Coordinates of C-alpha atoms (C1' of nucleotides) in Angstrom, one line a residue:
Chain A
X7 CA 118.6 85.9 114.8
X8 CA 116.3 87.2 117.4
X9 CA 114.9 90.7 117.8
X10 CA 117.3 91.7 120.6
X11 CA 120.3 90.5 118.6
X12 CA 119.1 92.5 115.6
X13 CA 118.4 95.6 117.7
X14 CA 121.7 95.3 119.4
X15 CA 123.5 95.3 116.1
X16 CA 121.7 98.4 115.2
X17 CA 122.7 100.2 118.3
X18 CA 119.1 100.2 119.6
X19 CA 119.6 98.6 123.0
X20 CA 120.6 100.8 125.9
X21 CA 119.4 99.0 129.1
X22 CA 117.9 95.6 129.2
X23 CA 116.6 93.5 132.1
X24 CA 118.1 90.1 132.5
X25 CA 115.9 87.4 131.1
X26 CA 114.3 89.7 128.4
X27 CA 116.3 88.2 125.6
X28 CA 115.7 84.7 126.7
X29 CA 111.9 85.3 126.9
X30 CA 111.8 86.8 123.4
X31 CA 113.7 83.9 122.1
X32 CA 111.6 81.4 123.8
X33 CA 108.1 82.6 123.0
X34 CA 106.0 85.1 121.1
X35 CA 105.1 87.9 123.5
X36 CA 103.4 91.2 123.6
X37 CA 105.4 94.3 124.4
X38 CA 104.5 97.9 124.6
X39 CA 105.8 101.5 124.3
X40 CA 104.1 104.6 125.5
X41 CA 103.3 107.5 123.2
X42 CA 102.7 110.9 124.7
X43 CA 99.7 112.5 123.0
X44 CA 101.1 116.0 123.4
X45 CA 100.3 116.9 119.8
X46 CA 97.9 115.6 117.1
X47 CA 100.8 114.3 115.1
X48 CA 103.9 112.4 116.0
X49 CA 107.2 113.8 115.0
X50 CA 110.4 112.0 113.9
X51 CA 111.5 111.9 117.5
X52 CA 108.6 109.6 118.4
X53 CA 109.6 107.4 115.5
X54 CA 112.6 106.2 117.4
X55 CA 110.6 104.1 119.9
X56 CA 107.9 103.3 117.4
X57 CA 110.6 101.5 115.5
X58 CA 111.0 99.2 118.4
X59 CA 107.5 98.1 117.9
X60 CA 108.0 97.7 114.2
X61 CA 111.0 95.5 114.7
X62 CA 109.1 93.5 117.3
X63 CA 106.3 92.8 115.0
X64 CA 108.7 91.8 112.2
X65 CA 110.0 89.1 114.5
X66 CA 106.5 87.8 115.2
X67 CA 105.8 89.4 118.5
X68 CA 102.8 91.5 119.3
X69 CA 103.4 95.3 119.4
X70 CA 101.3 97.3 121.7
X71 CA 101.2 101.1 121.5
X72 CA 99.9 102.8 124.6
X73 CA 98.6 106.2 124.0
X74 CA 98.9 108.0 127.2
X75 CA 95.6 109.7 127.6
X76 CA 95.9 109.6 131.3
X77 CA 99.6 110.1 131.7
X78 CA 99.4 112.9 129.2
X79 CA 97.2 114.6 131.7
X80 CA 99.8 114.3 134.4
X81 CA 103.1 115.1 132.7
X82 CA 106.3 113.1 132.9
X83 CA 109.1 114.8 134.8
X84 CA 111.8 112.8 133.0
X85 CA 114.2 115.0 131.2
X86 CA 112.1 118.1 132.0
X87 CA 113.5 120.9 134.0
X88 CA 110.2 122.6 134.7
X89 CA 106.7 121.6 135.6
X90 CA 104.7 120.8 132.6
X91 CA 101.4 122.3 131.5
X92 CA 98.5 120.0 131.7
X93 CA 96.4 119.3 128.6
X94 CA 92.7 119.2 128.7
X95 CA 90.7 116.1 127.9
X96 CA 89.3 117.3 124.6
X97 CA 92.8 118.2 123.2
X98 CA 94.1 114.8 124.3
X99 CA 91.3 113.0 122.6
X100 CA 91.9 114.9 119.4
X101 CA 95.6 114.2 119.6
X102 CA 95.1 110.5 120.2
X103 CA 93.1 110.2 117.0
X104 CA 95.9 111.7 115.0
X105 CA 98.5 109.5 116.5
X106 CA 96.4 106.4 116.0
X107 CA 96.1 107.1 112.3
X108 CA 99.9 107.4 111.9
X109 CA 100.5 104.3 113.8
X110 CA 98.3 102.4 111.5
X111 CA 100.7 103.2 108.7
X112 CA 103.7 101.9 110.5
X113 CA 102.3 98.8 112.2
X114 CA 100.1 96.0 110.9
X115 CA 96.8 96.0 112.8
X116 CA 95.2 93.4 110.6
X117 CA 97.5 90.5 110.4
X118 CA 96.2 87.2 111.7
X119 CA 99.1 86.1 113.8
X120 CA 100.3 89.1 115.7
X121 CA 98.2 92.2 115.0
X122 CA 99.4 95.4 116.6
X123 CA 97.2 96.8 119.3
X124 CA 96.5 100.2 120.5
X125 CA 95.6 100.9 124.1
X126 CA 94.7 104.1 125.9
X127 CA 95.4 104.2 129.6
X128 CA 92.6 106.8 130.1
X129 CA 90.2 103.9 129.8
X130 CA 91.4 102.3 133.0
X131 CA 92.2 105.4 134.9
X132 CA 89.2 107.5 134.2
X133 CA 87.0 105.6 136.7
X134 CA 89.6 105.0 139.3
X135 CA 89.2 107.1 142.4
X136 CA 92.1 108.6 144.2
X137 CA 91.5 106.4 147.3
X138 CA 91.6 103.3 145.2
X139 CA 94.8 104.3 143.6
X140 CA 96.5 105.2 146.8
X141 CA 95.4 102.0 148.5
X142 CA 95.9 99.5 145.7
X143 CA 98.8 101.0 143.9
X144 CA 100.6 103.6 146.0
X145 CA 100.8 101.2 148.9
X146 CA 103.3 99.0 147.0
X147 CA 106.1 101.4 146.4
X148 CA 108.0 103.4 149.1
X149 CA 108.8 107.0 148.9
X150 CA 112.4 106.1 149.3
X151 CA 112.2 103.9 146.2
X152 CA 110.5 106.6 144.2
X153 CA 112.9 109.4 145.4
X154 CA 115.8 107.4 144.2
X155 CA 114.8 107.8 140.5
X156 CA 117.0 110.2 138.5
X157 CA 114.0 112.0 137.1
X158 CA 112.9 112.8 140.7
X159 CA 116.3 113.4 142.2
X160 CA 117.2 116.0 139.6
X161 CA 114.1 118.0 140.4
X162 CA 114.1 117.9 144.2
X163 CA 116.2 121.0 144.3
X164 CA 114.2 123.1 141.9
X165 CA 110.8 121.8 142.8
X166 CA 108.5 119.1 141.6
X167 CA 104.8 118.9 142.2
X168 CA 103.2 115.8 143.8
X169 CA 101.4 115.3 140.5
X170 CA 104.6 114.9 138.5
X171 CA 106.2 112.9 141.4
X172 CA 103.4 110.4 141.1
X173 CA 103.9 109.9 137.4
X174 CA 106.1 106.9 137.8
X175 CA 103.3 105.2 139.8
X176 CA 100.8 105.9 137.1
X177 CA 103.0 104.7 134.4
X178 CA 104.0 101.7 136.5
X179 CA 100.4 100.9 136.9
X180 CA 99.9 101.0 133.2
X181 CA 102.4 98.2 132.8
X182 CA 100.8 96.3 135.6
X183 CA 97.4 96.7 134.0
X184 CA 98.6 95.6 130.6
X185 CA 100.5 92.7 132.2
X186 CA 97.4 91.6 134.1
X187 CA 94.8 92.2 131.4
X188 CA 96.6 92.3 128.1
X189 CA 99.3 89.6 128.5
X190 CA 102.0 92.2 128.0
X191 CA 105.3 91.1 129.5
X192 CA 107.7 93.7 128.2
X193 CA 107.9 97.5 128.2
X194 CA 110.2 99.4 125.9
X195 CA 111.0 103.0 125.5
X196 CA 113.7 105.6 125.3
X197 CA 116.5 105.3 127.9
X198 CA 115.1 108.3 129.7
X199 CA 112.1 106.1 130.6
X200 CA 114.2 103.5 132.3
X201 CA 113.2 104.8 135.8
X202 CA 109.5 104.8 135.0
X203 CA 109.7 101.4 133.4
X204 CA 111.4 99.7 136.3
X205 CA 108.8 101.2 138.6
X206 CA 106.4 99.2 136.5
X207 CA 108.2 95.9 136.8
X208 CA 108.6 96.5 140.5
X209 CA 104.9 97.1 140.9
X210 CA 104.1 93.9 139.0
X211 CA 106.4 92.0 141.3
X212 CA 104.9 93.5 144.4
X213 CA 101.3 93.5 143.5
X214 CA 101.2 90.2 141.8
X215 CA 104.4 88.4 142.3
X216 CA 104.7 88.4 138.6
X217 CA 107.8 88.8 136.5
X218 CA 107.9 91.4 133.7
X219 CA 110.8 92.6 131.5
X220 CA 112.0 95.7 129.8
X221 CA 114.6 97.3 127.6
X222 CA 115.3 100.7 126.3
X223 CA 117.0 102.2 123.3
X224 CA 119.5 105.1 123.5
X225 CA 118.1 108.5 122.9
X226 CA 119.0 109.8 119.5
X227 CA 121.8 112.3 119.5
X228 CA 123.3 114.0 116.6
X229 CA 127.0 114.1 116.0
X230 CA 127.1 117.9 116.5
X231 CA 125.1 117.8 119.7
X232 CA 122.1 119.6 118.3
X233 CA 118.6 118.3 118.9
X234 CA 117.4 115.5 116.7
X235 CA 114.2 116.1 114.8
X236 CA 114.2 119.8 114.4
X237 CA 114.9 122.0 111.4
X238 CA 114.7 125.7 110.8
X239 CA 110.9 125.5 110.7
X240 CA 110.7 123.5 113.9
X241 CA 109.7 119.9 114.4
X242 CA 109.6 117.4 111.6
X243 CA 106.1 116.0 111.8
X244 CA 104.8 112.8 110.3
X245 CA 101.6 114.6 109.4
X246 CA 102.0 115.7 105.7
X247 CA 100.0 118.8 106.4
X248 CA 102.4 120.0 109.0
X249 CA 105.6 118.8 107.3
X250 CA 105.3 118.2 103.6
X251 CA 106.7 115.0 102.2
X252 CA 109.2 117.1 100.3
X253 CA 110.4 118.7 103.4
X254 CA 110.4 115.4 105.2
X255 CA 112.5 113.8 102.5
X256 CA 114.9 116.7 102.6
X257 CA 115.2 116.4 106.3
X258 CA 116.8 113.0 105.9
X259 CA 118.7 113.9 102.8
X260 CA 120.4 116.6 104.9
X261 CA 121.6 114.2 107.6
X262 CA 125.4 114.4 108.0
X263 CA 127.4 111.3 107.0
X264 CA 127.9 110.4 110.5
X265 CA 124.3 110.7 111.5
X266 CA 123.0 109.0 108.4
X267 CA 124.9 105.9 109.3
X268 CA 123.2 105.8 112.7
X269 CA 119.8 106.7 111.4
X270 CA 119.6 104.1 108.7
X271 CA 120.1 101.4 111.3
X272 CA 117.5 102.8 113.6
X273 CA 114.8 103.9 111.2
X274 CA 114.8 101.4 108.4
X275 CA 114.2 97.7 108.2
X276 CA 117.0 97.1 105.8
X277 CA 119.1 94.1 106.8
X278 CA 122.3 94.9 108.5
X279 CA 124.6 93.4 105.8
X280 CA 122.9 95.6 103.3
X281 CA 123.4 98.6 105.5
X282 CA 127.0 97.8 106.0
X283 CA 127.5 97.5 102.3
X284 CA 125.8 100.9 101.8
X285 CA 128.0 102.5 104.3
X286 CA 131.1 101.1 102.7
X287 CA 129.9 102.3 99.3
X288 CA 129.2 105.7 100.7
X289 CA 132.7 105.9 102.1
X290 CA 134.2 105.2 98.8
X291 CA 132.1 107.7 96.9
X292 CA 130.7 110.1 99.5
X293 CA 129.7 112.8 97.0
X294 CA 127.1 110.5 95.6
X295 CA 125.3 110.6 98.9
X296 CA 124.0 107.1 98.4
X297 CA 123.5 106.7 102.2
X298 CA 121.3 109.7 102.6
X299 CA 119.3 108.9 99.5
X300 CA 118.6 105.4 100.7
X301 CA 117.8 106.6 104.2
X302 CA 115.4 109.3 102.9
X303 CA 113.8 106.8 100.5
X304 CA 113.1 104.1 103.1
X305 CA 111.7 106.4 105.7
X306 CA 109.6 108.6 103.3
X307 CA 108.0 105.6 101.8
X308 CA 107.3 104.1 105.1
X309 CA 105.8 107.2 106.7
X310 CA 104.1 108.6 103.6
X311 CA 104.0 106.6 100.4
X312 CA 105.9 105.6 97.4
X313 CA 104.1 108.2 95.4
X314 CA 104.9 110.9 97.9
X315 CA 108.5 109.8 97.8
X316 CA 108.7 110.0 94.0
X317 CA 107.1 113.4 94.1
X318 CA 109.7 114.6 96.6
X319 CA 112.5 113.2 94.5
X320 CA 111.2 115.0 91.4
X321 CA 110.9 118.2 93.2
X322 CA 114.4 117.9 94.6
X323 CA 115.8 117.0 91.2
X324 CA 114.2 120.1 89.7
X325 CA 115.2 122.4 92.5
X326 CA 118.8 121.2 93.1
X327 CA 119.9 119.9 89.8
X328 CA 117.8 121.6 87.2
X329 CA 118.7 124.8 85.3
X330 CA 116.6 127.8 84.5
X331 CA 115.9 126.2 81.1
X332 CA 114.6 123.1 82.7
X333 CA 112.3 125.1 84.8
X334 CA 111.1 127.1 81.7
X335 CA 110.4 123.9 79.9
X336 CA 107.9 122.7 82.4
X337 CA 104.2 123.1 81.9
X338 CA 102.1 124.7 84.5
X339 CA 100.8 121.4 85.9
X340 CA 104.2 119.9 85.8
X341 CA 105.6 122.9 87.6
X342 CA 102.9 122.8 90.3
X343 CA 103.3 119.1 90.7
X344 CA 107.1 119.2 91.0
X345 CA 107.0 122.1 93.5
X346 CA 104.3 120.5 95.6
X347 CA 105.3 121.0 99.2
X348 CA 107.6 124.0 98.6
X349 CA 106.4 127.0 100.7
X350 CA 104.2 129.1 98.5
X351 CA 103.7 132.9 98.5
X352 CA 101.4 135.0 96.5
X353 CA 101.9 138.2 94.7
X354 CA 99.1 140.5 93.6
X355 CA 99.2 141.0 89.9
X356 CA 97.8 144.5 89.8
X357 CA 99.2 147.8 90.9
X358 CA 102.8 147.6 90.0
X359 CA 103.2 148.0 86.3
X360 CA 105.6 145.6 84.7
X361 CA 108.5 145.7 87.1
X362 CA 109.0 145.6 90.8
X363 CA 112.1 146.3 92.8
X364 CA 113.7 143.2 94.3
X365 CA 113.7 144.4 97.9
X366 CA 109.9 145.0 98.0
X367 CA 109.3 141.8 96.0
X368 CA 111.1 139.7 98.6
X369 CA 109.7 141.4 101.7
X370 CA 106.5 143.4 101.6
X371 CA 105.0 142.1 98.4
X372 CA 105.4 138.4 99.1
X373 CA 106.4 138.0 102.7
X374 CA 109.2 135.6 101.9
X375 CA 111.5 137.7 104.1
X376 CA 110.2 139.5 107.2
X377 CA 111.5 143.0 106.4
X378 CA 113.1 145.1 103.8
X379 CA 116.3 145.3 105.8
X380 CA 116.4 141.5 105.8
X381 CA 115.8 141.5 102.1
X382 CA 118.5 144.1 101.5
X383 CA 121.0 142.1 103.6
X384 CA 120.3 138.8 101.8
X385 CA 120.8 140.6 98.4
X386 CA 124.0 142.1 99.7
X387 CA 125.1 138.6 100.8
X388 CA 124.5 137.3 97.3
X389 CA 122.2 134.7 98.6
X390 CA 119.1 135.2 96.5
X391 CA 118.3 133.4 93.3
X392 CA 115.4 134.0 91.0
X393 CA 114.6 131.0 88.9
X394 CA 118.0 129.5 89.7
X395 CA 119.9 132.6 88.8
X396 CA 121.6 134.8 91.3
X397 CA 120.3 138.3 91.4
X398 CA 122.1 141.4 92.6
X399 CA 121.1 144.3 94.7
X400 CA 119.0 146.8 92.8
X401 CA 117.7 144.4 90.3
X402 CA 114.0 144.1 89.4
X403 CA 111.3 141.5 88.9
X404 CA 109.7 141.8 85.4
X405 CA 107.4 139.9 83.2
X406 CA 110.3 138.0 81.8
X407 CA 110.9 136.3 85.2
X408 CA 107.6 134.6 85.1
X409 CA 107.5 130.9 84.5
X410 CA 104.4 130.0 82.6
X411 CA 103.3 133.6 83.0
X412 CA 102.5 133.2 86.7
X413 CA 105.3 131.6 88.8
X414 CA 108.6 132.6 90.2
X415 CA 111.0 130.4 92.0
X416 CA 112.9 132.2 94.7
X417 CA 115.9 130.7 96.5
X418 CA 117.6 132.0 99.6
X419 CA 120.9 130.2 99.9
X420 CA 121.2 126.6 98.7
X421 CA 118.3 125.0 100.6
X422 CA 115.5 127.5 101.0
X423 CA 113.1 127.5 98.2
X424 CA 109.9 129.5 97.7
X425 CA 107.3 129.5 95.0
X426 CA 105.7 132.7 94.2
X427 CA 102.4 132.6 92.5
X428 CA 101.0 135.6 90.7
X429 CA 97.4 136.3 91.4
Chain B
rG22 C1' 109.4 141.4 158.5
rG23 C1' 114.8 143.5 158.0
rA24 C1' 119.6 144.2 154.9
rG25 C1' 121.7 143.9 150.3
rG26 C1' 122.2 142.4 144.8
rG27 C1' 119.9 142.0 140.1
rA28 C1' 116.4 142.7 135.6
rU29 C1' 120.2 144.9 128.7
rU30 C1' 118.9 143.4 121.9
rC31 C1' 117.1 135.3 120.3
rC32 C1' 120.4 133.4 124.8
rC33 C1' 124.6 134.5 128.0
rG34 C1' 126.9 138.9 129.2
rA35 C1' 129.7 144.2 129.1
rG36 C1' 128.0 149.0 129.4
rC37 C1' 132.4 156.8 132.1
rG38 C1' 125.1 161.1 131.4
rG39 C1' 126.5 162.5 125.3
rU40 C1' 130.8 159.6 120.2
rC41 C1' 125.4 153.4 122.2
rA42 C1' 121.2 150.3 117.9
rA43 C1' 124.5 149.4 122.5
rA44 C1' 131.5 145.5 123.6
rG45 C1' 132.3 140.2 123.7
rG46 C1' 130.6 135.2 123.3
rG47 C1' 126.8 131.7 121.8
rG48 C1' 123.1 130.7 118.5
rG49 C1' 121.0 131.8 113.8
rC50 C1' 121.4 133.2 108.5
rA51 C1' 124.5 133.7 104.2
rG52 C1' 129.1 133.5 101.1
rA53 C1' 133.7 130.7 99.8
rC54 C1' 135.4 125.5 99.7
rU55 C1' 132.6 120.8 98.9
rG56 C1' 128.9 116.3 98.3
rU57 C1' 122.0 119.5 99.5
rA58 C1' 128.2 116.3 104.4
rA59 C1' 131.7 117.7 108.3
rA60 C1' 135.7 120.9 109.4
rU61 C1' 137.6 125.7 108.2
rC62 C1' 137.6 130.9 106.7
rU63 C1' 134.6 135.5 105.8
rG64 C1' 130.3 138.6 106.2
rC65 C1' 125.5 139.7 108.3
rU66 C1' 122.4 139.4 112.6
rG67 C1' 116.1 146.0 115.5
rC68 C1' 112.9 148.8 111.7
rU69 C1' 113.1 152.4 107.9
rU70 C1' 110.0 156.3 102.8
rC71 C1' 117.8 155.8 104.5
rG72 C1' 115.8 162.1 106.8
rG73 C1' 115.3 159.1 110.7
rC74 C1' 112.4 155.8 114.0
rU75 C1' 111.5 152.4 118.1
rU76 C1' 114.6 149.4 121.8
rC77 C1' 118.0 148.3 127.5
rG78 C1' 111.7 144.9 133.5
rG79 C1' 107.1 148.8 134.1
rA80 C1' 105.4 154.0 135.2
rG81 C1' 106.9 158.8 136.1
rG82 C1' 110.9 162.6 137.0
rU83 C1' 115.9 165.3 136.7
rU84 C1' 118.7 167.0 132.3
rC85 C1' 120.0 170.5 126.3
rG86 C1' 120.7 165.0 126.4
rA87 C1' 119.6 158.8 130.1
rA88 C1' 120.5 151.8 129.1
rU89 C1' 123.5 154.9 132.4
rC90 C1' 121.0 159.7 137.9
rC91 C1' 116.2 160.1 141.2
rU92 C1' 111.1 158.2 142.8
rC93 C1' 107.4 154.6 142.9
rC94 C1' 105.9 149.7 141.2
rU95 C1' 106.6 144.4 139.5
rC96 C1' 109.6 140.1 139.4
rC97 C1' 114.1 137.3 140.7
rC98 C1' 118.4 136.1 143.9
rU99 C1' 121.4 136.2 148.6
rC100 C1' 121.9 137.1 153.8
rC101 C1' 119.4 138.0 158.7
rA102 C1' 114.8 137.0 161.5

RNA sequence: GGAGGGAUUCCCGAGCGGUCAAAGGGGGCAGACUGUAAAUCUGCUGCUUCGGCUUCGGAGGUUCGAAUCCUCCUCCCUCCA
């Protein structure tokens, strides 16, 4: 089986240029995807195209990640309805460092045969003058050609700056540069990048008479139409400091059946027959959630580590399955270890005798909920649990509620957990 | 430059000068049912010392009383030049 065949089975091929599959079957080649350094960490959304690199490497080809230091300064109009803000050089540099560290976990940069490579287009754009660019690059594509791109067409009505308009040229030149100097023959990306990518192959043809190839993967959509990669708290980041491994693990555990079946194909390296078997197993006994569990395991281990995964599982066991007694039985260090990654709030020990009314405890004293009204509402809705036991309106927090003399586990609904530490 | 129309709570959108913290929808949160799923049903969705308090683009004004009337300002849209 070749990469394309594999990717196709996983639903990861959207558009593909004729000849791409043949090329990949015939020889080992280098292919790249661009990563926008808009933050100092990638999020699960970025993971979709990074997986293309991962698969590529698995099949013996050379994956190249292009961090868009230069393109990040321009802003891609694709899929954007409004002009983007430009980032300054310092921020971009900082972001690139973060992204690089994460890529190193997903791709093998040290293997002998086909080590992954990281490029930064800032290195070839920073010294290029405007005149050079216009004469040597801009000359090769017509306005008519560029205007025909969807990303441009959709913005003509509402307005599009020259800067964003020229984005496809910049990105196209990236491909040309990598083709010419890095032996890269294929560009990949999300399907929204198709227009930019073909600008690149076109440029290579016109500037050099060369032939380059490309393919894209479908953008990830969830069954209910909501945006992939977000949860209540915002983006799901790969950086454990921004999204704890526990939360990361939970994100995947919470995938719907339908989504999990898609995700496991796209985000794990599990062979397809194994995946098919899992899906079948899951259909027979959906309540066991074998699919979500495997999905969460594979991705958490890959992005974080086996340890972080084990940790997340322990925390989830305690939080979802455990009883009050189980919690009470844990020592302080066990408790802290198990609840690693659960949002923490502190409570001042002094000044309120030995009991505290529930409303103040939830709002003003710990900040778990933003206002007393909100706390009141949640209590009325019967959604608050203290140490796994539902509490009613008007109840109080007392010494007896403390686990190990200093902790309280608060839950709002089924999924929102908070650890309160008494100081 | 001229003539009109508009700006409302997270979003869309309704709103006789009092009974409007403001219809309705969306979204969000929660409860029930389940499987930490989907679908469905239900409730909640400004703050509060529960007396009230602060909200309807901004600043003033009229009035016992304004989101609703008047004046000026800002921004947006349409039409004419």
